[in-house]
Every structure is written in C-alpha cells, then in structure tokens.
PDB file of C-alpha atoms in Angstrom:
ATOM      1  CA  MET A 249     -19.082 340.520 138.100  1.00 92.00           C
ATOM      2  CA  GLU A 250     -17.988 339.469 135.142  1.00 96.00           C
ATOM      3  CA  ASN A 251     -14.350 338.231 134.648  1.00 98.00           C
ATOM      4  CA  LEU A 252     -11.959 339.846 132.808  1.00 98.00           C
ATOM      5  CA  GLN A 253     -10.069 338.799 130.235  1.00 98.00           C
ATOM      6  CA  SER A 254      -8.216 340.094 127.026  1.00 97.00           C
ATOM      7  CA  GLY A 255      -5.373 338.711 125.717  1.00 97.00           C
ATOM      8  CA  ASP A 256      -3.288 337.434 128.190  1.00 97.00           C
ATOM      9  CA  LEU A 257      -4.754 338.597 131.265  1.00 98.00           C
ATOM     10  CA  THR A 258      -7.424 337.419 133.383  1.00 98.00           C
ATOM     11  CA  ILE A 259      -8.827 339.160 136.006  1.00 98.00           C
ATOM     12  CA  GLU A 260     -10.787 336.883 138.464  1.00 98.00           C
ATOM     13  CA  VAL A 261     -13.321 338.140 140.418  1.00 98.00           C
ATOM     14  CA  ALA A 262     -15.186 336.266 143.749  1.00 98.00           C
ATOM     15  CA  VAL A 263     -16.957 337.845 146.221  1.00 98.00           C
ATOM     16  CA  THR A 264     -16.772 337.078 149.600  1.00 98.00           C
ATOM     17  CA  PRO A 265     -19.743 337.699 152.494  1.00 98.00           C
ATOM     18  CA  GLU A 266     -18.588 340.359 154.175  1.00 97.00           C
ATOM     19  CA  SER A 267     -18.788 341.720 149.837  1.00 98.00           C
ATOM     20  CA  VAL A 268     -15.166 342.002 149.793  1.00 98.00           C
ATOM     21  CA  PHE A 269     -14.574 341.462 145.757  1.00 98.00           C
ATOM     22  CA  ARG A 270     -11.393 339.604 145.502  1.00 98.00           C
ATOM     23  CA  CYS A 271      -9.686 340.513 141.720  1.00 98.00           C
ATOM     24  CA  THR A 272      -7.222 337.426 141.689  1.00 98.00           C
ATOM     25  CA  TRP A 273      -4.804 338.934 137.953  1.00 98.00           C
ATOM     26  CA  LYS A 274      -2.957 335.949 135.630  1.00 98.00           C
ATOM     27  CA  GLY A 275      -0.818 335.536 132.641  1.00 98.00           C
ATOM     28  CA  LYS A 276       0.450 339.205 131.246  1.00 98.00           C
ATOM     29  CA  SER A 277      -0.394 342.265 131.842  1.00 98.00           C
ATOM     30  CA  ASN A 278       1.204 343.234 128.252  1.00 97.00           C
ATOM     31  CA  GLU A 279      -1.317 345.472 126.198  1.00 96.00           C
ATOM     32  CA  ARG A 280      -0.096 347.876 123.626  1.00 96.00           C
ATOM     33  CA  ASN A 281      -2.587 350.683 126.168  1.00 94.00           C
ATOM     34  CA  PRO A 282      -3.875 348.743 129.515  1.00 95.00           C
ATOM     35  CA  PRO A 283      -5.815 352.017 130.862  1.00 93.00           C
ATOM     36  CA  GLU A 284      -7.829 350.759 127.411  1.00 95.00           C
ATOM     37  CA  ILE A 285      -8.996 347.867 129.011  1.00 96.00           C
ATOM     38  CA  LEU A 286      -9.219 347.999 132.843  1.00 97.00           C
ATOM     39  CA  LYS A 287     -10.489 351.415 132.983  1.00 96.00           C
ATOM     40  CA  PRO A 288     -14.207 350.577 131.952  1.00 97.00           C
ATOM     41  CA  TRP A 289     -13.508 346.889 134.123  1.00 98.00           C
ATOM     42  CA  PHE A 290     -12.488 349.442 136.762  1.00 98.00           C
ATOM     43  CA  GLU A 291     -15.873 351.264 136.027  1.00 97.00           C
ATOM     44  CA  LYS A 292     -17.577 348.377 136.362  1.00 98.00           C
ATOM     45  CA  LEU A 293     -16.007 347.055 139.695  1.00 98.00           C
ATOM     46  CA  LEU A 294     -16.577 349.946 141.274  1.00 98.00           C
ATOM     47  CA  ALA A 295     -20.352 349.985 141.426  1.00 98.00           C
ATOM     48  CA  ALA A 296     -20.471 346.731 141.939  1.00 98.00           C
ATOM     49  CA  VAL A 297     -18.698 347.714 144.677  1.00 98.00           C
ATOM     50  CA  GLY A 298     -20.985 350.370 145.466  1.00 97.00           C
ATOM     51  CA  GLU A 299     -23.398 348.791 145.649  1.00 97.00           C
ATOM     52  CA  LYS A 300     -22.843 346.547 148.307  1.00 97.00           C
ATOM     53  CA  GLN A 301     -20.742 348.155 150.393  1.00 97.00           C
ATOM     54  CA  GLY A 302     -18.272 346.470 150.188  1.00 98.00           C
ATOM     55  CA  SER A 303     -14.026 346.213 149.881  1.00 98.00           C
ATOM     56  CA  ILE A 304     -11.529 345.319 146.786  1.00 98.00           C
ATOM     57  CA  GLU A 305      -8.649 343.212 146.998  1.00 98.00           C
ATOM     58  CA  MET A 306      -6.333 342.960 144.103  1.00 98.00           C
ATOM     59  CA  HIS A 307      -4.641 339.605 144.210  1.00 98.00           C
ATOM     60  CA  PHE A 308      -0.549 339.465 142.077  1.00 98.00           C
ATOM     61  CA  GLU A 309       0.457 336.961 143.484  1.00 98.00           C
ATOM     62  CA  LYS A 310       0.195 335.243 140.070  1.00 98.00           C
ATOM     63  CA  ILE A 311       0.948 336.862 137.316  1.00 98.00           C
ATOM     64  CA  GLU A 312       4.054 336.839 135.236  1.00 97.00           C
ATOM     65  CA  HIS A 313       4.879 340.165 134.445  1.00 97.00           C
ATOM     66  CA  PHE A 314       2.688 343.359 133.507  1.00 98.00           C
ATOM     67  CA  ASN A 315       4.469 346.577 131.567  1.00 97.00           C
ATOM     68  CA  SER A 316       4.755 350.158 132.939  1.00 97.00           C
ATOM     69  CA  SER A 317       1.340 351.656 130.769  1.00 95.00           C
ATOM     70  CA  THR A 318      -0.599 349.172 133.765  1.00 97.00           C
ATOM     71  CA  ILE A 319       1.168 349.831 136.449  1.00 97.00           C
ATOM     72  CA  THR A 320      -1.039 354.078 135.656  1.00 95.00           C
ATOM     73  CA  ALA A 321      -3.889 351.963 135.826  1.00 96.00           C
ATOM     74  CA  LEU A 322      -2.951 351.033 139.215  1.00 97.00           C
ATOM     75  CA  ILE A 323      -2.527 354.871 140.768  1.00 96.00           C
ATOM     76  CA  ARG A 324      -5.371 355.903 138.682  1.00 95.00           C
ATOM     77  CA  LEU A 325      -7.789 353.687 140.590  1.00 97.00           C
ATOM     78  CA  ILE A 326      -5.440 353.657 143.582  1.00 97.00           C
ATOM     79  CA  GLN A 327      -7.246 357.644 143.109  1.00 95.00           C
ATOM     80  CA  ILE A 328     -10.422 356.974 142.496  1.00 96.00           C
ATOM     81  CA  CYS A 329     -10.787 354.564 145.439  1.00 97.00           C
ATOM     82  CA  ARG A 330      -9.568 356.885 147.744  1.00 95.00           C
ATOM     83  CA  LYS A 331     -12.328 359.625 146.733  1.00 95.00           C
ATOM     84  CA  THR A 332     -15.004 357.367 145.881  1.00 96.00           C
ATOM     85  CA  ASN A 333     -14.313 355.896 149.952  1.00 96.00           C
ATOM     86  CA  VAL A 334     -13.850 352.452 148.353  1.00 98.00           C
ATOM     87  CA  LYS A 335     -11.162 350.851 150.207  1.00 98.00           C
ATOM     88  CA  LEU A 336      -8.821 348.775 148.527  1.00 98.00           C
ATOM     89  CA  ALA A 337      -5.768 346.105 149.142  1.00 98.00           C
ATOM     90  CA  MET A 338      -2.778 345.753 147.061  1.00 98.00           C
ATOM     91  CA  VAL A 339      -1.508 341.333 147.625  1.00 98.00           C
ATOM     92  CA  TYR A 340       1.089 340.635 146.157  1.00 98.00           C
ATOM     93  CA  ASP A 341       4.549 338.463 146.687  1.00 98.00           C
ATOM     94  CA  GLN A 342       7.454 339.432 148.528  1.00 96.00           C
ATOM     95  CA  THR A 343       9.281 336.747 147.019  1.00 96.00           C
ATOM     96  CA  LEU A 344       9.646 337.289 143.735  1.00 96.00           C
ATOM     97  CA  LYS A 345      12.004 341.187 143.759  1.00 95.00           C
ATOM     98  CA  TRP A 346       9.731 342.619 141.054  1.00 96.00           C
ATOM     99  CA  GLN A 347       7.372 342.053 142.552  1.00 97.00           C
ATOM    100  CA  ARG A 348       9.238 343.137 145.327  1.00 97.00           C
ATOM    101  CA  LEU A 349      10.012 346.635 144.053  1.00 96.00           C
ATOM    102  CA  SER A 350       6.881 347.133 142.004  1.00 97.00           C
ATOM    103  CA  PHE A 351       4.760 347.318 144.667  1.00 97.00           C
ATOM    104  CA  ASP A 352       7.150 348.209 147.222  1.00 96.00           C
ATOM    105  CA  ALA A 353       6.862 352.032 146.094  1.00 96.00           C
ATOM    106  CA  LEU A 354       3.141 352.250 146.179  1.00 97.00           C
ATOM    107  CA  ARG A 355       3.584 352.949 149.224  1.00 96.00           C
ATOM    108  CA  VAL A 356       3.956 356.711 148.294  1.00 96.00           C
ATOM    109  CA  PHE A 357      -0.038 356.132 147.993  1.00 97.00           C
ATOM    110  CA  GLU A 358      -0.843 355.194 151.442  1.00 96.00           C
ATOM    111  CA  LYS A 359      -1.839 357.515 153.547  1.00 94.00           C
ATOM    112  CA  ASN A 360      -3.468 357.450 157.610  1.00 87.00           C
ATOM    113  CA  ASP A 361      -6.991 356.526 156.174  1.00 86.00           C
ATOM    114  CA  ASP A 362      -7.290 353.039 155.715  1.00 88.00           C
ATOM    115  CA  LEU A 363      -8.168 353.655 152.252  1.00 96.00           C
ATOM    116  CA  PHE A 364      -5.366 352.345 150.671  1.00 97.00           C
ATOM    117  CA  HIS A 365      -2.265 349.288 151.803  1.00 96.00           C
ATOM    118  CA  LEU A 366      -0.905 346.851 150.184  1.00 97.00           C
ATOM    119  CA  ARG A 367       0.769 343.414 151.833  1.00 96.00           C
ATOM    120  CA  PHE A 368       1.840 340.311 150.815  1.00 93.00           C
ATOM    121  CA  ALA A 369       0.594 337.007 150.901  1.00 87.00           C
TER     122      ALA A 369
ATOM    123  CA  MET B 124      23.729 334.168 122.182  1.00 53.00           C
ATOM    124  CA  SER B 125      26.811 333.998 122.476  1.00 50.00           C
ATOM    125  CA  THR B 126      28.898 332.149 125.968  1.00 47.00           C
ATOM    126  CA  ASP B 127      32.413 331.598 126.245  1.00 46.00           C
ATOM    127  CA  GLY B 128      33.964 330.426 129.196  1.00 50.00           C
ATOM    128  CA  ASP B 129      34.239 334.053 131.576  1.00 60.00           C
ATOM    129  CA  PHE B 130      30.424 333.643 130.700  1.00 66.00           C
ATOM    130  CA  GLY B 131      30.529 336.318 128.354  1.00 78.00           C
ATOM    131  CA  PHE B 132      26.603 337.448 126.121  1.00 84.00           C
ATOM    132  CA  SER B 133      25.445 339.364 123.000  1.00 90.00           C
ATOM    133  CA  ILE B 134      22.539 339.224 121.101  1.00 94.00           C
ATOM    134  CA  ASP B 135      22.267 341.506 117.991  1.00 96.00           C
ATOM    135  CA  ILE B 136      19.362 341.160 116.838  1.00 95.00           C
ATOM    136  CA  THR B 137      16.642 343.034 113.549  1.00 95.00           C
ATOM    137  CA  VAL B 138      13.360 343.484 114.523  1.00 94.00           C
ATOM    138  CA  ARG B 139       9.741 343.645 112.656  1.00 93.00           C
ATOM    139  CA  ASN B 140       7.944 346.490 114.518  1.00 93.00           C
ATOM    140  CA  GLU B 141       5.163 344.278 115.840  1.00 95.00           C
ATOM    141  CA  TRP B 142       3.506 344.929 118.850  1.00 96.00           C
ATOM    142  CA  ARG B 143       3.342 341.104 120.201  1.00 96.00           C
ATOM    143  CA  ASN B 144       7.045 340.800 119.296  1.00 96.00           C
ATOM    144  CA  VAL B 145       7.932 342.913 122.504  1.00 98.00           C
ATOM    145  CA  ASP B 146       6.275 339.532 124.562  1.00 97.00           C
ATOM    146  CA  LEU B 147       8.101 337.577 122.535  1.00 97.00           C
ATOM    147  CA  LEU B 148      11.750 339.068 123.192  1.00 97.00           C
ATOM    148  CA  ARG B 149      10.618 339.512 126.851  1.00 97.00           C
ATOM    149  CA  THR B 150       9.905 335.919 126.990  1.00 97.00           C
ATOM    150  CA  SER B 151      13.027 335.306 124.606  1.00 96.00           C
ATOM    151  CA  VAL B 152      16.088 337.081 126.720  1.00 95.00           C
ATOM    152  CA  GLN B 153      14.658 335.991 130.390  1.00 93.00           C
ATOM    153  CA  ASN B 154      14.782 331.885 128.931  1.00 92.00           C
ATOM    154  CA  CYS B 155      18.206 332.651 127.267  1.00 89.00           C
ATOM    155  CA  PHE B 156      19.836 334.540 130.628  1.00 87.00           C
ATOM    156  CA  THR B 157      17.897 332.127 132.999  1.00 87.00           C
ATOM    157  CA  ALA B 158      18.907 328.900 130.881  1.00 84.00           C
ATOM    158  CA  VAL B 159      22.387 330.088 131.505  1.00 80.00           C
ATOM    159  CA  PHE B 160      23.103 332.689 134.912  1.00 80.00           C
ATOM    160  CA  ALA B 161      21.861 331.248 138.135  1.00 78.00           C
ATOM    161  CA  ASP B 162      20.925 335.294 139.037  1.00 84.00           C
ATOM    162  CA  VAL B 163      16.459 334.637 138.451  1.00 87.00           C
ATOM    163  CA  ASP B 164      16.033 338.050 139.901  1.00 90.00           C
ATOM    164  CA  GLY B 165      18.783 339.192 137.772  1.00 90.00           C
ATOM    165  CA  CYS B 166      17.479 337.996 134.606  1.00 92.00           C
ATOM    166  CA  HIS B 167      13.991 339.172 134.927  1.00 94.00           C
ATOM    167  CA  ALA B 168      14.813 342.153 135.489  1.00 95.00           C
ATOM    168  CA  ILE B 169      16.847 341.455 131.712  1.00 95.00           C
ATOM    169  CA  ALA B 170      13.822 341.212 131.172  1.00 97.00           C
ATOM    170  CA  MET B 171      11.730 343.268 132.255  1.00 98.00           C
ATOM    171  CA  VAL B 172      14.104 346.958 130.627  1.00 98.00           C
ATOM    172  CA  THR B 173      14.298 345.016 127.223  1.00 98.00           C
ATOM    173  CA  GLY B 174      10.871 344.931 127.316  1.00 98.00           C
ATOM    174  CA  GLU B 175       9.535 348.443 127.957  1.00 98.00           C
ATOM    175  CA  LEU B 176      12.122 349.901 125.770  1.00 98.00           C
ATOM    176  CA  LEU B 177      11.255 347.754 122.979  1.00 98.00           C
ATOM    177  CA  GLU B 178       7.444 349.317 123.927  1.00 97.00           C
ATOM    178  CA  ASN B 179       8.983 352.448 123.640  1.00 95.00           C
ATOM    179  CA  ALA B 180      10.594 352.398 120.628  1.00 95.00           C
ATOM    180  CA  LEU B 181       7.537 351.601 119.125  1.00 95.00           C
ATOM    181  CA  LYS B 182       4.625 353.321 120.722  1.00 93.00           C
ATOM    182  CA  TYR B 183       7.102 356.424 119.889  1.00 91.00           C
ATOM    183  CA  GLY B 184       9.087 355.825 117.087  1.00 92.00           C
ATOM    184  CA  ASP B 185       8.628 356.873 113.438  1.00 91.00           C
ATOM    185  CA  TRP B 186       7.491 353.559 111.194  1.00 91.00           C
ATOM    186  CA  VAL B 187       5.828 355.579 109.004  1.00 88.00           C
ATOM    187  CA  SER B 188       8.467 357.140 106.652  1.00 81.00           C
ATOM    188  CA  GLY B 189      11.490 355.266 109.234  1.00 70.00           C
ATOM    189  CA  ASP B 190      13.610 352.360 108.168  1.00 76.00           C
ATOM    190  CA  ARG B 191      12.380 349.472 109.288  1.00 74.00           C
ATOM    191  CA  ALA B 192      15.759 348.360 109.696  1.00 80.00           C
ATOM    192  CA  ARG B 193      16.865 350.273 111.829  1.00 85.00           C
ATOM    193  CA  PHE B 194      14.885 348.649 114.658  1.00 95.00           C
ATOM    194  CA  ARG B 195      16.961 347.064 116.537  1.00 96.00           C
ATOM    195  CA  LEU B 196      17.877 345.000 120.076  1.00 97.00           C
ATOM    196  CA  ARG B 197      21.137 344.365 121.970  1.00 97.00           C
ATOM    197  CA  VAL B 198      21.762 342.908 124.708  1.00 95.00           C
ATOM    198  CA  HIS B 199      26.279 342.168 125.610  1.00 91.00           C
ATOM    199  CA  GLY B 200      28.494 341.810 128.656  1.00 86.00           C
ATOM    200  CA  LYS B 201      29.036 339.511 131.335  1.00 76.00           C
ATOM    201  CA  ALA B 202      28.216 337.984 133.702  1.00 67.00           C
ATOM    202  CA  SER B 203      27.956 338.960 137.853  1.00 68.00           C
ATOM    203  CA  GLN B 204      28.403 342.500 135.421  1.00 79.00           C
ATOM    204  CA  VAL B 205      27.194 345.570 133.725  1.00 87.00           C
ATOM    205  CA  VAL B 206      24.855 344.071 131.133  1.00 92.00           C
ATOM    206  CA  GLU B 207      23.750 346.867 128.375  1.00 95.00           C
ATOM    207  CA  VAL B 208      20.504 347.101 126.897  1.00 97.00           C
ATOM    208  CA  SER B 209      19.782 348.817 123.993  1.00 98.00           C
ATOM    209  CA  VAL B 210      17.057 349.507 121.384  1.00 98.00           C
ATOM    210  CA  GLN B 211      17.631 351.158 118.590  1.00 97.00           C
ATOM    211  CA  ASN B 212      14.634 353.188 116.555  1.00 95.00           C
ATOM    212  CA  PRO B 213      13.823 355.305 113.365  1.00 93.00           C
ATOM    213  CA  LEU B 214      13.284 358.880 114.454  1.00 90.00           C
ATOM    214  CA  LYS B 215       9.643 360.537 114.142  1.00 84.00           C
ATOM    215  CA  GLY B 216      10.909 363.772 111.827  1.00 75.00           C
ATOM    216  CA  ASP B 217       9.434 367.142 115.077  1.00 71.00           C
ATOM    217  CA  GLU B 218      12.536 367.335 116.827  1.00 73.00           C
ATOM    218  CA  GLN B 219      10.287 367.596 120.509  1.00 81.00           C
ATOM    219  CA  HIS B 220      10.113 364.130 120.506  1.00 83.00           C
ATOM    220  CA  ALA B 221      13.969 363.306 120.572  1.00 88.00           C
ATOM    221  CA  SER B 222      14.454 366.603 122.637  1.00 91.00           C
ATOM    222  CA  THR B 223      10.693 365.345 125.386  1.00 90.00           C
ATOM    223  CA  LEU B 224      13.301 361.786 125.497  1.00 93.00           C
ATOM    224  CA  LEU B 225      16.971 363.025 126.358  1.00 94.00           C
ATOM    225  CA  LYS B 226      15.022 365.431 128.801  1.00 95.00           C
ATOM    226  CA  ALA B 227      13.353 363.002 130.520  1.00 95.00           C
ATOM    227  CA  VAL B 228      16.682 360.247 130.881  1.00 96.00           C
ATOM    228  CA  GLU B 229      18.886 364.120 132.362  1.00 97.00           C
ATOM    229  CA  TRP B 230      15.688 364.128 134.632  1.00 96.00           C
ATOM    230  CA  ILE B 231      15.645 360.849 135.397  1.00 97.00           C
ATOM    231  CA  ASN B 232      19.625 360.457 135.757  1.00 96.00           C
ATOM    232  CA  GLY B 233      19.498 364.067 137.972  1.00 96.00           C
ATOM    233  CA  PHE B 234      18.410 361.727 140.870  1.00 97.00           C
ATOM    234  CA  ALA B 235      20.413 360.572 143.659  1.00 96.00           C
ATOM    235  CA  LYS B 236      18.531 357.276 143.427  1.00 95.00           C
ATOM    236  CA  PRO B 237      16.288 356.083 140.782  1.00 95.00           C
ATOM    237  CA  GLU B 238      14.264 354.872 143.789  1.00 95.00           C
ATOM    238  CA  GLN B 239      12.934 358.763 144.137  1.00 96.00           C
ATOM    239  CA  ALA B 240      12.853 359.467 140.461  1.00 97.00           C
ATOM    240  CA  TYR B 241      10.346 356.327 139.674  1.00 97.00           C
ATOM    241  CA  ARG B 242       8.131 357.998 143.199  1.00 96.00           C
ATOM    242  CA  ALA B 243       8.014 361.404 142.026  1.00 96.00           C
ATOM    243  CA  ARG B 244       7.113 360.079 138.543  1.00 95.00           C
ATOM    244  CA  MET B 245       4.135 358.760 140.701  1.00 95.00           C
ATOM    245  CA  LEU B 246       2.818 361.713 142.037  1.00 95.00           C
ATOM    246  CA  GLN B 247       3.325 363.832 139.317  1.00 94.00           C
ATOM    247  CA  ILE B 248       0.903 360.729 136.997  1.00 93.00           C
ATOM    248  CA  ALA B 249      -1.385 360.517 139.739  1.00 93.00           C
ATOM    249  CA  GLN B 250      -1.355 364.391 139.894  1.00 91.00           C
ATOM    250  CA  ASN B 251      -2.285 364.774 136.132  1.00 85.00           C
ATOM    251  CA  ASP B 252      -6.422 364.409 136.063  1.00 72.00           C
ATOM    252  CA  GLU B 253      -5.404 363.107 132.191  1.00 70.00           C
ATOM    253  CA  ASP B 254      -2.641 360.349 131.015  1.00 68.00           C
ATOM    254  CA  GLU B 255       0.439 362.105 129.686  1.00 67.00           C
ATOM    255  CA  GLN B 256       1.458 361.056 126.687  1.00 67.00           C
ATOM    256  CA  PRO B 257       4.443 359.829 126.852  1.00 70.00           C
ATOM    257  CA  SER B 258       4.738 358.993 130.592  1.00 75.00           C
ATOM    258  CA  ARG B 259       7.749 358.236 130.803  1.00 86.00           C
ATOM    259  CA  LEU B 260       6.867 355.566 133.361  1.00 95.00           C
ATOM    260  CA  GLY B 261       8.754 352.278 131.947  1.00 96.00           C
ATOM    261  CA  LEU B 262      11.771 354.798 131.437  1.00 97.00           C
ATOM    262  CA  VAL B 263      11.892 355.362 135.482  1.00 97.00           C
ATOM    263  CA  ARG B 264      10.382 352.036 136.255  1.00 98.00           C
ATOM    264  CA  ILE B 265      14.315 350.748 133.698  1.00 98.00           C
ATOM    265  CA  ALA B 266      16.230 353.109 135.841  1.00 97.00           C
ATOM    266  CA  PHE B 267      15.020 351.634 139.172  1.00 97.00           C
ATOM    267  CA  GLU B 268      13.753 347.544 138.859  1.00 96.00           C
ATOM    268  CA  GLY B 269      16.973 347.445 136.665  1.00 94.00           C
ATOM    269  CA  ASN B 270      18.780 349.180 138.754  1.00 92.00           C
ATOM    270  CA  CYS B 271      20.202 351.566 135.602  1.00 93.00           C
ATOM    271  CA  ARG B 272      22.223 354.191 134.315  1.00 93.00           C
ATOM    272  CA  LEU B 273      19.848 355.084 131.265  1.00 97.00           C
ATOM    273  CA  HIS B 274      21.415 356.835 128.065  1.00 97.00           C
ATOM    274  CA  ALA B 275      20.150 358.779 124.667  1.00 97.00           C
ATOM    275  CA  LYS B 276      21.499 358.789 121.317  1.00 96.00           C
ATOM    276  CA  VAL B 277      20.115 360.446 119.074  1.00 94.00           C
ATOM    277  CA  ALA B 278      21.946 360.014 115.371  1.00 92.00           C
ATOM    278  CA  ASP B 279      21.162 359.478 111.838  1.00 88.00           C
ATOM    279  CA  GLY B 280      17.723 359.170 111.817  1.00 89.00           C
ATOM    280  CA  THR B 281      17.136 357.151 115.068  1.00 92.00           C
ATOM    281  CA  VAL B 282      17.768 357.530 118.405  1.00 94.00           C
ATOM    282  CA  THR B 283      19.010 354.436 120.605  1.00 97.00           C
ATOM    283  CA  VAL B 284      18.032 354.353 123.847  1.00 97.00           C
ATOM    284  CA  THR B 285      20.504 352.018 126.392  1.00 98.00           C
ATOM    285  CA  ALA B 286      20.272 350.476 129.836  1.00 98.00           C
ATOM    286  CA  ALA B 287      23.194 349.338 132.072  1.00 96.00           C
ATOM    287  CA  LEU B 288      22.280 346.896 135.133  1.00 92.00           C
ATOM    288  CA  ASP B 289      24.614 346.588 137.135  1.00 84.00           C
ATOM    289  CA  LEU B 290      24.599 342.721 137.855  1.00 78.00           C
ATOM    290  CA  THR B 291      27.246 342.736 140.464  1.00 76.00           C
ATOM    291  CA  PRO B 292      26.671 340.488 143.130  1.00 70.00           C
ATOM    292  CA  GLN B 293      26.406 343.363 145.661  1.00 66.00           C
ATOM    293  CA  ALA B 294      28.314 342.916 149.739  1.00 62.00           C
ATOM    294  CA  PRO B 295      25.500 341.948 152.179  1.00 59.00           C
ATOM    295  CA  ALA B 296      24.767 345.825 154.323  1.00 50.00           C
TER     296      ALA B 296
END
C-alpha cells in the first residue's frame, strides 16, 4: 500500500505483523475537495486491508489542520468500514483542543459492535 | 493588525479569490494572534473560523460576474472578549444560494448548543449516500469548535457571514 501525498497532506502507511494498517496523517488537509483525493485512496486501502483481513488505525496526532470537507470524507470512511466489517480506529491528540473537539464529536458513530472506536494517544 | 493598550485588534483586507489564499490567510491569522495572545487554543479557533468562512466564500461566491473587490476578510475585537470574524463575497444571481445559506444559519442558531447542531449535521451526512452540496458542515463546525454565534447578511449583491467567538475566560466548573 502506497503512501498518499497530495498538496500539503501526507498519509504514511505501515503494516504491522498483525495486519494493522497504521496510517499516519501529516501536514494539512486543505484542498478544495478532499474527498476527491481521499476517496480513491481509501478504496485502495480497504482493498489491501481486505486481502489481509486486517484492520485500520488512522493516526491524527501529527496533523496540523484539516478542513470540514475532510471530516465529510472521514464520516464516509467510517460508514464504509462498518458496512464492510473492517475495524477502524482513529487516534488523536487529546491535549490539542481542536482535535479533542473534532474527534470527540465523532463518538456519535461509535456503537457496541467494536468496528469503530476513537482513542487518544 | 493593530493593537492598543487593552489589546484591541483589527484586520480588514481585500482578498484575491484564489484557493491557496485560504491557507495563507488562515495561518497568517493564527500566527498574528499567537504572537499577541497566550491563548493558543483560542488562536487556533479564530484561524479555523477564518479558513472555513473563506472556503465557503470561494466555493459558493460569484467569481464569474461578481465584483472580486467585494471579497473581504475582517477580524476585530479585544482580547478575552468577543472576536468577530467576517467574510464578504459577491453573491450568485440566483436567490436559492442566499436562501440556503440563511436557512442554514437559522437552523444552526436554533439549537440550544452548537454541539447538538454539529452532531445532527454529521448524522445527516452519514445517512445520505451522496455528498450534498453545499454540505454546510463548515458552518456548523464554526459554531461548534469556535463556540460561535453565526449571522448572515445579504445586501447589494454580496453576502457577509459573521462569526462571533466568545473568548471570555470561562469560570472553572
């Protein structure tokens, strides 16, 4: 699985021996239409995860900023992962107020199925 | 940007309608306020609000026949008080855009807490298979993460959206 590099955004992927696809977001997601870039990359990621019957960890601790259109793309990813039974975790920096607000709000998508959960580093 | 003894400040600039200017201005506003105030979270909130308002203006403004000189950013206020961030842009000719915007602001302000509006909008987005345009998530994010009251005004072929951030120090719970 290749890293994503687009504009100011980089997402680095590392796969653990347990087939956890650890995706580290760096820089800024500030494109006019982030879903246009993220959706095809997410599709490739999900295909790779599916092949290995793995799971996904999205790490946001190092990202400087993302716009609201990026949040829309993340909501779509949560929905797709749930539909395809892929475990997804989002990890954020609780000491940053903006990250705490953005990600705590996504808890509205947490259910008892263990397919999506949020945690802080 | 100007400051006086009680840390008043004012930014008022006309902006070129280029997408890259959103991030240039967002980071400039953040850096300016970080240089003046100790409240890093507050500075980040002001910058986020600035970025989201500018993005909306560029996405939905009239950049074909509209007067580009009417694209304007204003940030003013005083430390530890209410900060107002306003973005003005030329409005598309059809009334639908203005109507949608005004209804969105009214919808957000109708919630007792902006957090409720934000969660409701996220759930709406999740329920729709296709991305609705405009998503208006940016406006709800402004209200929630910026702890803002929103106001939109349509006049003379322009729309001005103003977000008032309350930076008054909160008493400990």
